[in-house]
Coordinates of C-alpha atoms and ligand atoms in Angstrom, one line a residue:
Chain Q
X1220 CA 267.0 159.3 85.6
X1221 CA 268.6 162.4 85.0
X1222 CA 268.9 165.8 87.3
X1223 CA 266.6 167.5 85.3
X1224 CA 263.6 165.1 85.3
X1225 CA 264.4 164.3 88.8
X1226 CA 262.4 167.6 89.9
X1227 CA 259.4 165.8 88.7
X1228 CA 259.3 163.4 91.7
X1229 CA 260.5 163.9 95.3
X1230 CA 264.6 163.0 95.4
X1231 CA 263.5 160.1 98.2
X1232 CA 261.4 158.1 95.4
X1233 CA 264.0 156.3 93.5
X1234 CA 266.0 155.0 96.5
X1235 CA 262.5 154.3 98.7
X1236 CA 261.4 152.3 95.6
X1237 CA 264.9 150.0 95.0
X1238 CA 265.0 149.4 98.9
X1239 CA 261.4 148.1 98.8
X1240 CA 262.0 146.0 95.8
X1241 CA 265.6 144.7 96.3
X1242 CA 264.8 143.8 100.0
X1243 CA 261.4 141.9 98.7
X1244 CA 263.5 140.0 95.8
X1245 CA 266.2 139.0 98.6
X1246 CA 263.5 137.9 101.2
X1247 CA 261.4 136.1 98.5
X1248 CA 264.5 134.3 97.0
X1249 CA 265.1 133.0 100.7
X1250 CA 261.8 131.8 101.5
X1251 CA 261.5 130.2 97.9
X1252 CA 265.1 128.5 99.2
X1253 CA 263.7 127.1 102.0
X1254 CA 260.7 125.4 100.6
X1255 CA 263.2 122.6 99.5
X1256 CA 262.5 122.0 96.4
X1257 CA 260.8 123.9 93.1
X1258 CA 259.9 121.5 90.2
X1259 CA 256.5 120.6 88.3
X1260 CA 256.6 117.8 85.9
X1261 CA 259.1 119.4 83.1
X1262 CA 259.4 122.6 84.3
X1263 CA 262.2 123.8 86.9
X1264 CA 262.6 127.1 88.9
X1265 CA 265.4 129.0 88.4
X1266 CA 266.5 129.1 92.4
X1267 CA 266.7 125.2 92.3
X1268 CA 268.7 125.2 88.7
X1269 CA 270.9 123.5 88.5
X1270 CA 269.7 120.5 89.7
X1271 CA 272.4 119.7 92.6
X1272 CA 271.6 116.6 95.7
X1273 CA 272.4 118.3 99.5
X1274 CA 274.5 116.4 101.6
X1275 CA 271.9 117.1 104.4
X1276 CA 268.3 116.9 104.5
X1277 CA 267.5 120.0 106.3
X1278 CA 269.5 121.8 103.4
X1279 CA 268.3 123.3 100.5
X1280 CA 270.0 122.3 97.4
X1281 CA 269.2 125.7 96.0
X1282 CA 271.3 127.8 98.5
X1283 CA 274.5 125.3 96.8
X1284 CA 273.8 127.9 93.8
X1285 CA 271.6 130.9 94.9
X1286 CA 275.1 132.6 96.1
X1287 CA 276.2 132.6 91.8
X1288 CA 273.4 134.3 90.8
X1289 CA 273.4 136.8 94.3
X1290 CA 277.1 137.4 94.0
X1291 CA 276.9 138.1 90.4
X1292 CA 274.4 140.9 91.0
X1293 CA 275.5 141.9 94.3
X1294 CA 278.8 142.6 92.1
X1295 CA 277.2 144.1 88.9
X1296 CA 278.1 147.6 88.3
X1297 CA 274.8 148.7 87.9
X1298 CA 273.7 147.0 91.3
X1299 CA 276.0 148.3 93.0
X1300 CA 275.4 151.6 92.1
X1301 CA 271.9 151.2 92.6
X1302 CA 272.3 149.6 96.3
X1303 CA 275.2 152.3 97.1
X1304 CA 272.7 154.9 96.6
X1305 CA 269.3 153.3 98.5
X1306 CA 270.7 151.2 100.9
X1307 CA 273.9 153.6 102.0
X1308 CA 272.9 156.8 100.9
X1309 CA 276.4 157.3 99.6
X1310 CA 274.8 159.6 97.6
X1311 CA 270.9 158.9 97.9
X1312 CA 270.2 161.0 95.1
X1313 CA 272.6 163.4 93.2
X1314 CA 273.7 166.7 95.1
X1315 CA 272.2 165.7 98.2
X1316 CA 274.0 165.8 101.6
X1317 CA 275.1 162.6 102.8
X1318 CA 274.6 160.8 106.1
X1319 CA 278.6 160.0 106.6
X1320 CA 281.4 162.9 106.1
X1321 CA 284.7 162.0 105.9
X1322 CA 285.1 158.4 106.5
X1323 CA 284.4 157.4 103.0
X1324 CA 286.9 154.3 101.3
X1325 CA 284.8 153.9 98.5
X1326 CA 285.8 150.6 96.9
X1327 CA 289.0 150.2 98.6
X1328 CA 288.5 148.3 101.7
X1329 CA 286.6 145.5 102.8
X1330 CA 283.9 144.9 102.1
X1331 CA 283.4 146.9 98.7
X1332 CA 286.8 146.1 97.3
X1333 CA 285.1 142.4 96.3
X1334 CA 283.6 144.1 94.2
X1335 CA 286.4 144.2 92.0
X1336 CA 285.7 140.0 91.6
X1337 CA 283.1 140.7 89.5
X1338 CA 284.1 138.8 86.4
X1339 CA 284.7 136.1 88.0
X1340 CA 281.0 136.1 89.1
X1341 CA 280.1 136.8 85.7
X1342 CA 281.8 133.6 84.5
X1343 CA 280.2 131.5 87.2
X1344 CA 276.7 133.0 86.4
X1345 CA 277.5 132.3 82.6
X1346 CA 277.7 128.2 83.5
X1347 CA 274.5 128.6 85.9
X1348 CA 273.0 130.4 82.6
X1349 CA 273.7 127.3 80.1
X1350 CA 271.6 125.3 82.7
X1351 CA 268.9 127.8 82.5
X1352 CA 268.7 127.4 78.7
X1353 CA 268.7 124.0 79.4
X1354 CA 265.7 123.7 81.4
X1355 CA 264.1 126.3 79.1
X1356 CA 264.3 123.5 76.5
X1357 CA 263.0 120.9 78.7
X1358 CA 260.1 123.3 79.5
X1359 CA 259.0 122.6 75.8
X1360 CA 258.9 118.8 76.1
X1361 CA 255.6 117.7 77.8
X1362 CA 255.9 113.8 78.8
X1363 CA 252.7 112.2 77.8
X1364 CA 251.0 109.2 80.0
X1365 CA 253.4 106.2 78.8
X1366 CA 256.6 108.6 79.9
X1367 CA 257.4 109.9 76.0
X1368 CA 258.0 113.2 75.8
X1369 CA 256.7 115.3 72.9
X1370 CA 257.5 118.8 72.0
X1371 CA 254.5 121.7 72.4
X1372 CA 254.0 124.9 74.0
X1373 CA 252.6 126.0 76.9
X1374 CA 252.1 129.5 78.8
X1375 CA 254.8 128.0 81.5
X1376 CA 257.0 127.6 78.2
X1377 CA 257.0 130.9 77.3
X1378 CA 257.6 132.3 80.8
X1379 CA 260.9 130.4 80.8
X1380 CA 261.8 130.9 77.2
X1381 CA 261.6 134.9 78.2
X1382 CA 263.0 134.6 81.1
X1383 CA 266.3 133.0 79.8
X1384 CA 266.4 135.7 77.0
X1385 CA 266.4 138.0 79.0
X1386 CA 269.4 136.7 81.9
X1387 CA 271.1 136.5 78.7
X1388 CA 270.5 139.4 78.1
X1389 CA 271.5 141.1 81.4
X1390 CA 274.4 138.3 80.9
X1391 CA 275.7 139.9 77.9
X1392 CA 275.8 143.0 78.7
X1393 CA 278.1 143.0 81.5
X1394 CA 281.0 146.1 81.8
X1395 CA 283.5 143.1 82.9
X1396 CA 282.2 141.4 79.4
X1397 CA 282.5 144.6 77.9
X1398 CA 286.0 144.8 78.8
X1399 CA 287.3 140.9 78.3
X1400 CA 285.5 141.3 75.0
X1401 CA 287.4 144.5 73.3
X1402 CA 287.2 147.4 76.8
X1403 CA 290.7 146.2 77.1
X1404 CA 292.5 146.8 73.9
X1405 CA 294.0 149.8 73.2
X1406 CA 294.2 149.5 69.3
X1407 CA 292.4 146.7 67.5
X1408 CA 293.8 147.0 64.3
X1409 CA 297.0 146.2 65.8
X1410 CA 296.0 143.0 67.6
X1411 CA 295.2 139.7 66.4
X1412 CA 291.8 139.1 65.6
X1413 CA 291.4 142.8 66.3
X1414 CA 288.6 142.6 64.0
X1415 CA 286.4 140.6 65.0
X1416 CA 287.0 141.5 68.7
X1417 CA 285.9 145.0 67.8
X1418 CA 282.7 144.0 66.0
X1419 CA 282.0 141.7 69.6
X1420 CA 282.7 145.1 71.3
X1421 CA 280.3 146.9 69.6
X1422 CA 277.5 144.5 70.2
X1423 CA 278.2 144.2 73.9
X1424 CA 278.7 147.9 73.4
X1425 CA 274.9 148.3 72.9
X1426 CA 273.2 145.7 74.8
X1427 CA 275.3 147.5 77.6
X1428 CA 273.5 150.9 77.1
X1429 CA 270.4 149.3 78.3
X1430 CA 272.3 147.4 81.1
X1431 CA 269.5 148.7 83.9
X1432 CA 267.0 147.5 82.6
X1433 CA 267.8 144.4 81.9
X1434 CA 269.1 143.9 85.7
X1435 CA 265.2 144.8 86.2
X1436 CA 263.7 143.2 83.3
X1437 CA 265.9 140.0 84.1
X1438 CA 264.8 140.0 88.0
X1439 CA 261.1 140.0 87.7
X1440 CA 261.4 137.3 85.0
X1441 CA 263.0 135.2 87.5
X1442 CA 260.7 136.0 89.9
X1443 CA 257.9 135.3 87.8
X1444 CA 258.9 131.7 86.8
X1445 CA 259.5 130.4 90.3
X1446 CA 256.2 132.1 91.4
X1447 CA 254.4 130.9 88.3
X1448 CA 255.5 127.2 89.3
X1449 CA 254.4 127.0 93.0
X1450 CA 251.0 128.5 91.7
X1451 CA 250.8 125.2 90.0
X1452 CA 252.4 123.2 92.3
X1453 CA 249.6 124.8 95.1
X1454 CA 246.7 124.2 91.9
X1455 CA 245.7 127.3 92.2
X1456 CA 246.1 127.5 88.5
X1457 CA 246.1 125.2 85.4
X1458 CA 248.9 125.6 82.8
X1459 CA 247.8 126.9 79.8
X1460 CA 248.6 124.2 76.7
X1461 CA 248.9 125.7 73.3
X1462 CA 249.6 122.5 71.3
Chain E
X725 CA 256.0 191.2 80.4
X726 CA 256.1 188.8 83.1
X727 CA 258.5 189.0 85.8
X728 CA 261.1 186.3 86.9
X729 CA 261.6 186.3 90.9
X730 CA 265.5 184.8 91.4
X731 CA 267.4 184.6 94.3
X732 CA 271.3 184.9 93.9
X733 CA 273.4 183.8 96.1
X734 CA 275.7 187.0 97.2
X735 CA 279.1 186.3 99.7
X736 CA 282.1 184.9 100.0
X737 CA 284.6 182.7 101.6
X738 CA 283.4 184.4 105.2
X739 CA 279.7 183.8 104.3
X740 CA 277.0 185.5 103.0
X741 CA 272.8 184.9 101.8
X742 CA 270.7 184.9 99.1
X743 CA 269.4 188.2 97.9
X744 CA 266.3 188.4 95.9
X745 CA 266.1 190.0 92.1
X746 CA 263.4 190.6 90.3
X747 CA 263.5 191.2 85.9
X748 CA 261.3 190.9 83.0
X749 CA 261.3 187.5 81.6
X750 CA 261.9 187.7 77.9
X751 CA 261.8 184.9 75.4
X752 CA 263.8 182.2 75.5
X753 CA 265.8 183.9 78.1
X754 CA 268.5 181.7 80.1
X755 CA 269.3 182.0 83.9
X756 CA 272.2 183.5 82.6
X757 CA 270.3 186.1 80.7
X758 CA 268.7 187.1 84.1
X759 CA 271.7 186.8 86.0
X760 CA 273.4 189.1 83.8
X761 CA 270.3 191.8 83.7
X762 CA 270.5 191.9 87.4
X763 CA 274.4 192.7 87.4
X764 CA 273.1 195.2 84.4
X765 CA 270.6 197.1 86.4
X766 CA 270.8 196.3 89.9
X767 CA 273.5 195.1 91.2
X768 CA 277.1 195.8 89.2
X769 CA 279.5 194.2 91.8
X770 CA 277.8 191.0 91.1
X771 CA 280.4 188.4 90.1
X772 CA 279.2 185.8 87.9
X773 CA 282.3 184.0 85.4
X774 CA 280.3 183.4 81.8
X775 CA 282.0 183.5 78.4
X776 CA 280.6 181.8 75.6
X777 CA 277.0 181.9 76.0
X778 CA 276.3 178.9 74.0
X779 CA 277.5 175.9 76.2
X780 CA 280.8 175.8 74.8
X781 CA 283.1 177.1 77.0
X782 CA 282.1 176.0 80.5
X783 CA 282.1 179.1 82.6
X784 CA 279.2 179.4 83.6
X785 CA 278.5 176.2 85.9
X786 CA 276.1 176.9 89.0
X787 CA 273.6 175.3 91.4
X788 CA 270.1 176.0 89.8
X789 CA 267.4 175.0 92.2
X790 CA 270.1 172.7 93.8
X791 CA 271.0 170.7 90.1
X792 CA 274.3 172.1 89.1
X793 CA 274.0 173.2 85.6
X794 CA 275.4 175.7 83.0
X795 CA 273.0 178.7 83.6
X796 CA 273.3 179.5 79.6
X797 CA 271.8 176.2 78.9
X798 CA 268.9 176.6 81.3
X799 CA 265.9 178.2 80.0
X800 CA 264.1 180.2 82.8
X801 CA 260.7 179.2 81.7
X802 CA 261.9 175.5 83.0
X803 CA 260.5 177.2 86.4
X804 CA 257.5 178.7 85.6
X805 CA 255.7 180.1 88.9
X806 CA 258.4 179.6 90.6
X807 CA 261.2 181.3 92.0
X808 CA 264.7 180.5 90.4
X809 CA 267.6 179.9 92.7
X810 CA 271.0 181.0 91.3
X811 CA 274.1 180.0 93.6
X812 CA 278.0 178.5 92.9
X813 CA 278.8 175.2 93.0
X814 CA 279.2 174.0 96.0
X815 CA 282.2 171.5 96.0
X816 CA 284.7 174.1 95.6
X817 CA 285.8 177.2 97.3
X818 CA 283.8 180.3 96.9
X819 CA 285.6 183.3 95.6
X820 CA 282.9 186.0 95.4
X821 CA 279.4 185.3 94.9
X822 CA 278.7 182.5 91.9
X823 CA 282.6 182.7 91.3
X824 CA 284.4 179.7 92.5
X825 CA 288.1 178.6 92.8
X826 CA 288.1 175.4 90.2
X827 CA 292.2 176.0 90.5
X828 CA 291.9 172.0 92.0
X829 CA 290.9 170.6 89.0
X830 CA 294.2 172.4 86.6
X831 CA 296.4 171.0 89.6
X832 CA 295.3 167.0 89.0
X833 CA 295.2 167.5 85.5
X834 CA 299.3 168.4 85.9
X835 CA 299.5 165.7 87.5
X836 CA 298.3 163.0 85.0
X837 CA 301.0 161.0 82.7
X838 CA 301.3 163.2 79.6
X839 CA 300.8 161.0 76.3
X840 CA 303.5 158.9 75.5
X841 CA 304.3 157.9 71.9
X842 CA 306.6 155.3 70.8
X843 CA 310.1 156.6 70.8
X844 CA 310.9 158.0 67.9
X845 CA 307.2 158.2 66.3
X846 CA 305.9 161.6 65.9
X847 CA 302.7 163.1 64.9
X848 CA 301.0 163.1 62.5
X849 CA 300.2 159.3 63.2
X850 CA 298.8 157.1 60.7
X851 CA 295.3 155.6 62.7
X852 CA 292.8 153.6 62.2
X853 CA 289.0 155.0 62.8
X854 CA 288.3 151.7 64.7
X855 CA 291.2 152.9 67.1
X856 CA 289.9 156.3 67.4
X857 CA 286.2 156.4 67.3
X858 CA 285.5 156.0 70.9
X859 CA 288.4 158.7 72.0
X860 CA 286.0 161.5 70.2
X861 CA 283.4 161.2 73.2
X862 CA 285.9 161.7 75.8
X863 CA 287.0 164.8 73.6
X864 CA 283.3 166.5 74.1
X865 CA 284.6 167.6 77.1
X866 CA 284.1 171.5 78.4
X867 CA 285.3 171.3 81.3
X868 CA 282.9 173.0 82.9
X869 CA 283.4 170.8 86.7
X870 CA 279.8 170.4 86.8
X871 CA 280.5 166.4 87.6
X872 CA 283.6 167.4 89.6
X873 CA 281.2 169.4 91.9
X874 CA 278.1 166.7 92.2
X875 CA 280.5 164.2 93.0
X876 CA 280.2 163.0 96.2
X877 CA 283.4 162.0 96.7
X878 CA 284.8 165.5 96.3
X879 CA 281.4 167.6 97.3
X880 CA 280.6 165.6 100.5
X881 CA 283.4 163.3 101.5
X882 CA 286.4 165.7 100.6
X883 CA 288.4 163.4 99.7
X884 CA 291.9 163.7 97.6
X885 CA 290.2 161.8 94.7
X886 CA 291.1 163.0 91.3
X887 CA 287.1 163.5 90.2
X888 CA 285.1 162.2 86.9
X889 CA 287.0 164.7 84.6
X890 CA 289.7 163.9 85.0
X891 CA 289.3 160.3 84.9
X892 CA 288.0 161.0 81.4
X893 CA 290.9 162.5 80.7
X894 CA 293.0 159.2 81.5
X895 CA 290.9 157.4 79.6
X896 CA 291.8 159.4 76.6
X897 CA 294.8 159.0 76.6
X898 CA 294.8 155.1 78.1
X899 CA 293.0 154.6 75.5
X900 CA 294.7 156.2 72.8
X901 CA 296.6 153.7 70.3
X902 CA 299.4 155.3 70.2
X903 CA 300.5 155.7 73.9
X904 CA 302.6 153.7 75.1
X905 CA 302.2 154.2 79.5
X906 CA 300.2 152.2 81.5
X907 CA 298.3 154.6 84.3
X908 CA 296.3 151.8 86.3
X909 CA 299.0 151.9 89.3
X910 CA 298.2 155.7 89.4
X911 CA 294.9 155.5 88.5
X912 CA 294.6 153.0 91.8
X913 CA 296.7 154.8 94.1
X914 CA 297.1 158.8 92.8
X915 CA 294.1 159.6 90.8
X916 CA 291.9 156.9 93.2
X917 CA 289.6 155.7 91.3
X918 CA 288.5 153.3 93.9
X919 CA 286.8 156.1 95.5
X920 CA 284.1 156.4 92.9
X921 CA 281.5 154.5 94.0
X922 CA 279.8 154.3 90.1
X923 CA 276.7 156.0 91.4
X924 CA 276.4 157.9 87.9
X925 CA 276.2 161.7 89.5
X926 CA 278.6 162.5 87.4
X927 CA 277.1 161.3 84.0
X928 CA 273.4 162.6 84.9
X929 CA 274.4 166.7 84.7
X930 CA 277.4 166.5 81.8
X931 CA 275.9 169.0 79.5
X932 CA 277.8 167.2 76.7
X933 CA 276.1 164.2 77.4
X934 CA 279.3 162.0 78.4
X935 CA 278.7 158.4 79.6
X936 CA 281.6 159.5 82.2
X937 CA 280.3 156.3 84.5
X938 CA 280.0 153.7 81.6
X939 CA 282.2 154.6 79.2
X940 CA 285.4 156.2 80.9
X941 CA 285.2 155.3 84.4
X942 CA 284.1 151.3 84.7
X943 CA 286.4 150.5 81.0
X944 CA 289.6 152.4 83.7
X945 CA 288.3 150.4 86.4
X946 CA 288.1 146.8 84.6
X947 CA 291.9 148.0 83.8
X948 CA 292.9 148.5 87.1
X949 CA 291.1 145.0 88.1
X950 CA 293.5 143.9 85.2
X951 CA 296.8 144.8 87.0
X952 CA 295.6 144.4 91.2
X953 CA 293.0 142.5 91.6
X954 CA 293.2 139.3 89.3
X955 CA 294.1 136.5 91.1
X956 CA 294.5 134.8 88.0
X957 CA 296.1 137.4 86.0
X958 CA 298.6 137.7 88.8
X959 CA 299.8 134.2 88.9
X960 CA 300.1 134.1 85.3
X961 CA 302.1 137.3 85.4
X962 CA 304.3 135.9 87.9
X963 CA 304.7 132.9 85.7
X964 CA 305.4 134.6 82.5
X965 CA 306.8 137.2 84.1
X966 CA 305.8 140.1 82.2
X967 CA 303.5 142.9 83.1
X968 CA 300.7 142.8 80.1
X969 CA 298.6 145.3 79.6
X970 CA 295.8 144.1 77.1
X971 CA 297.8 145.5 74.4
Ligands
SF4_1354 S1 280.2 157.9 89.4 FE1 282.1 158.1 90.6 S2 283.1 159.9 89.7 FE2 280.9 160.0 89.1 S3 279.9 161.2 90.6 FE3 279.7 159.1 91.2 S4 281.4 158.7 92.6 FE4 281.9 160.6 91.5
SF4_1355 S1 283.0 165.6 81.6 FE1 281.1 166.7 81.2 S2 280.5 167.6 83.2 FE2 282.6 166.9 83.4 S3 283.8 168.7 82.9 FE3 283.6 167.6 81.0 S4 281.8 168.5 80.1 FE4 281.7 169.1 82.2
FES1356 S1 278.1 144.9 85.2 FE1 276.1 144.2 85.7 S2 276.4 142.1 85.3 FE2 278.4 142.8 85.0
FES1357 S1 278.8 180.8 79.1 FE1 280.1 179.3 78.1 S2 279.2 177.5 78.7 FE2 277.8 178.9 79.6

């Protein structure tokens, strides 16, 4: 949102709104946690992905990975930018005065400086993502009554198909990608395989213009699948079976 | 003709209040238009700093309504029915009414590691478009301070960090292929960059449209990550021994 088009709602809106929806995400991803478990027939939610045993049975396997996918966006750039400004007001919205004056570190001290681990969050979430495309493909193989499974579609299919395109999407457009990729060099024509790591660069380059919204777009999907299955799971609706 | 109700701000470093002008609105007529038709009509002794008229030369940077801008690029009919406040930016010290001392911003710049060529290259350089094309954004630059002054860092915390311009500047020349210095250990403890929280101020009022946050200030960061805060770049450092710098 820029200054200008910021006069058109009060300067309290877009921090009020990220609180509301951040906090619900976090408390939803908890309570889906705790129910234990989040499978029907070939489909699997993303929170219980991938599929790991607990060592105790008052443990949820999915809290073994829930910290991958938390930590990778609790790290992203555009999280933290977006949580720096709703949750700390440090700035709530642009020329606004602040709530602290002085004592301000920024990213250099604990806790923030973490943030600077970020990669390595992205390379973890990148292996949780390979299971995700994983179960994506599983969630187009429907096991019929004698236990063979055949490929179709189904509405749950899609959900996870678009889901995983768009983590990879939110995936690949990563500043710490950005910068492993090509960010880094200083002249590509010098280096080997400059080439190519500049073409690479360009393509993160303009997935990473549309890095917001793909945090969003990617958050919701995530949300959607694991709600979509315990909706079956409860019967309170049928999956919808296109061939 | 319709008539435009602004309120200046008029003081300086000891205080001083908002005044109200009134002038015709004309057509396509800037805050800076009416700004200057006021210090034409009513009220000489008004200092305003302006040069160019045409967003080029980034004089003219002021709080408009609270949103700092360049009052040449503002059109007054943006606020129609309502009344227009005009007053300097806020982060820096106030000389005389919407005249500030931006003299902090030439000291940090001073400061930066000129550009560095190998030894005994000279300009012209032979380079490649590849190398170069993302240097032109950075080049854009005005320096008009707006980002400087929104910053929150500077504006509200005070703090001895270098600001968005000139971190743009760094990247420039970190950037460039044909320097040869490595500014991340200044960039991490002179310029502290660690102090920008990536909250994007900045970026929302460049009037030439910079991605200051995305493109200059996160690329410096994931550099300075590079050389501090890489566990596993450290180790293999101490093991090879060398300090790389991505090349
Ligand atoms: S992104 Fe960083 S430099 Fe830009 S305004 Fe925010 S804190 Fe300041
Ligand atoms: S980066 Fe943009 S806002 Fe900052 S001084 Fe340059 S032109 Fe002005
Ligand atoms: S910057 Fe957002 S995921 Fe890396
Ligand atoms: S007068 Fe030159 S930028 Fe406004």
């Amino acid at each position: 949102m820029s200054v200008a088009s910021s006069n058109e709602r009060p300067w309290w809106f877009e921090p009020l709104s990220i609180v509301v929806v951040l906090s619900g995400f976090s408390i939803y991803a908890i309570w889906a946690a705790l129910q234990g478990q989040g499978a029907y027939h070939n489909y699997l939610s993303p929170f219980f992905s991938p599929k790991l045993a607990s060592p105790f049975s008052w443990f949820s396997p999915a809290f073994l990975i829930l910290w991958v996918p938390l930590g990778f966006r609790a790290t992203c750039y555009y999280y933290r930018k977006a949580y720096y400004r709703s949750f700390f007001w440090d700035p709530p919205a642009c020329a606004r005065p602040e709530l602290r004056g002085e004592k301000y570190s920024g990213e250099t001290k604990f806790p923030f400086i973490i943030n600077n681990l970020h990669r390595y969050f992205f390379l973890l979430a990148t292996i949780v993502l390979a299971f995700l495309w994983y179960d994506a493909i599983l969630a187009f193989f429907f096991k019929d009554g004698s236990g063979n499974a055949h490929f179709g579609a189904a509405l749950g299919s899609l959900i996870f198909l678009i889901n995983v395109v768009l983590l990879s999407l939110y995936s690949f457009s990563c500043h710490s990608l950005r910068h492993i990729i090509g960010g880094k060099m200083d002249c590509f024509t010098c280096s080997l395989a400059g080439g190519a790591r500049h073409k690479t660069w360009g393509w993160v380059s303009i997935l990473n213009e549309r890095h917001p919204l793909w945090a969003w777009l990617s958050l919701f999907s995530v949300l959607s699948v694991d709600i979509y299955i315990r909706l079956l799971q409860a019967g309170l609706i049928q999956d919808v079976r296109f061939f | 003709m319709a008539e435009i109700a602004l309120k200046i701000f008029r003081g300086d470093a000891s205080g001083g209040a908002e005044k109200e002008y009134r002038v015709e609105a004309t057509p396509g007529m800037v805050v800076l238009d009416a700004v200057l038709r006021v210090q034409a009509t009513q009220a000489s002794d008004l200092a305003v700093r302006w040069n160019c008229k045409a967003a080029h030369c980034g004089s003219c940077s002021a709080e408009v309504n609270g949103k700092p801008r360049l009052m040449c690029k503002t059109r007054t009919d943006e606020f129609q029915g309502k009344e227009i406040h005009v007053g300097p930016m806020r982060a820096f010290k106030l000389i005389k009414d919407l005249v500030t001392d931006v003299s902090f911003n030439y000291k940090t710049a001073r400061m930066i590691p000129a550009f560095t060529p190998p030894a005994g290259e000279k300009a012209p350089f032979t380079m490649y478009e590849k190398d170069v094309e993302r240097l032109y954004e950075y080049h854009k630059c005005i320096e008009c301070f707006l980002c400087q002054n929104v910053c929150h860092v500077i504006r509200d915390h005070k703090a001895p960090f270098f600001g968005p311009r000139q971190l743009v500047r760094i990247a420039s020349l970190e950037m460039h292929p044909k320097d040869t210095l490595d500014r991340a250990q200044f960039l991490k403890d002179t310029a502290l960059i660690g102090y920008c929280n990536i909250t994007k101020c900045c970026t929302e009022v460049c009037p030439e449209h910079i991605h200051i946050t995305d493109n200059a200030i996160i690329p410096l960061k994931e550099r300075v990550v590079d050389e501090f805060y890489d566990p596993v770049q450290w180790i293999w450092r101490k093991i090879m021994g060398r300090n790389s710098n991505g090349g």
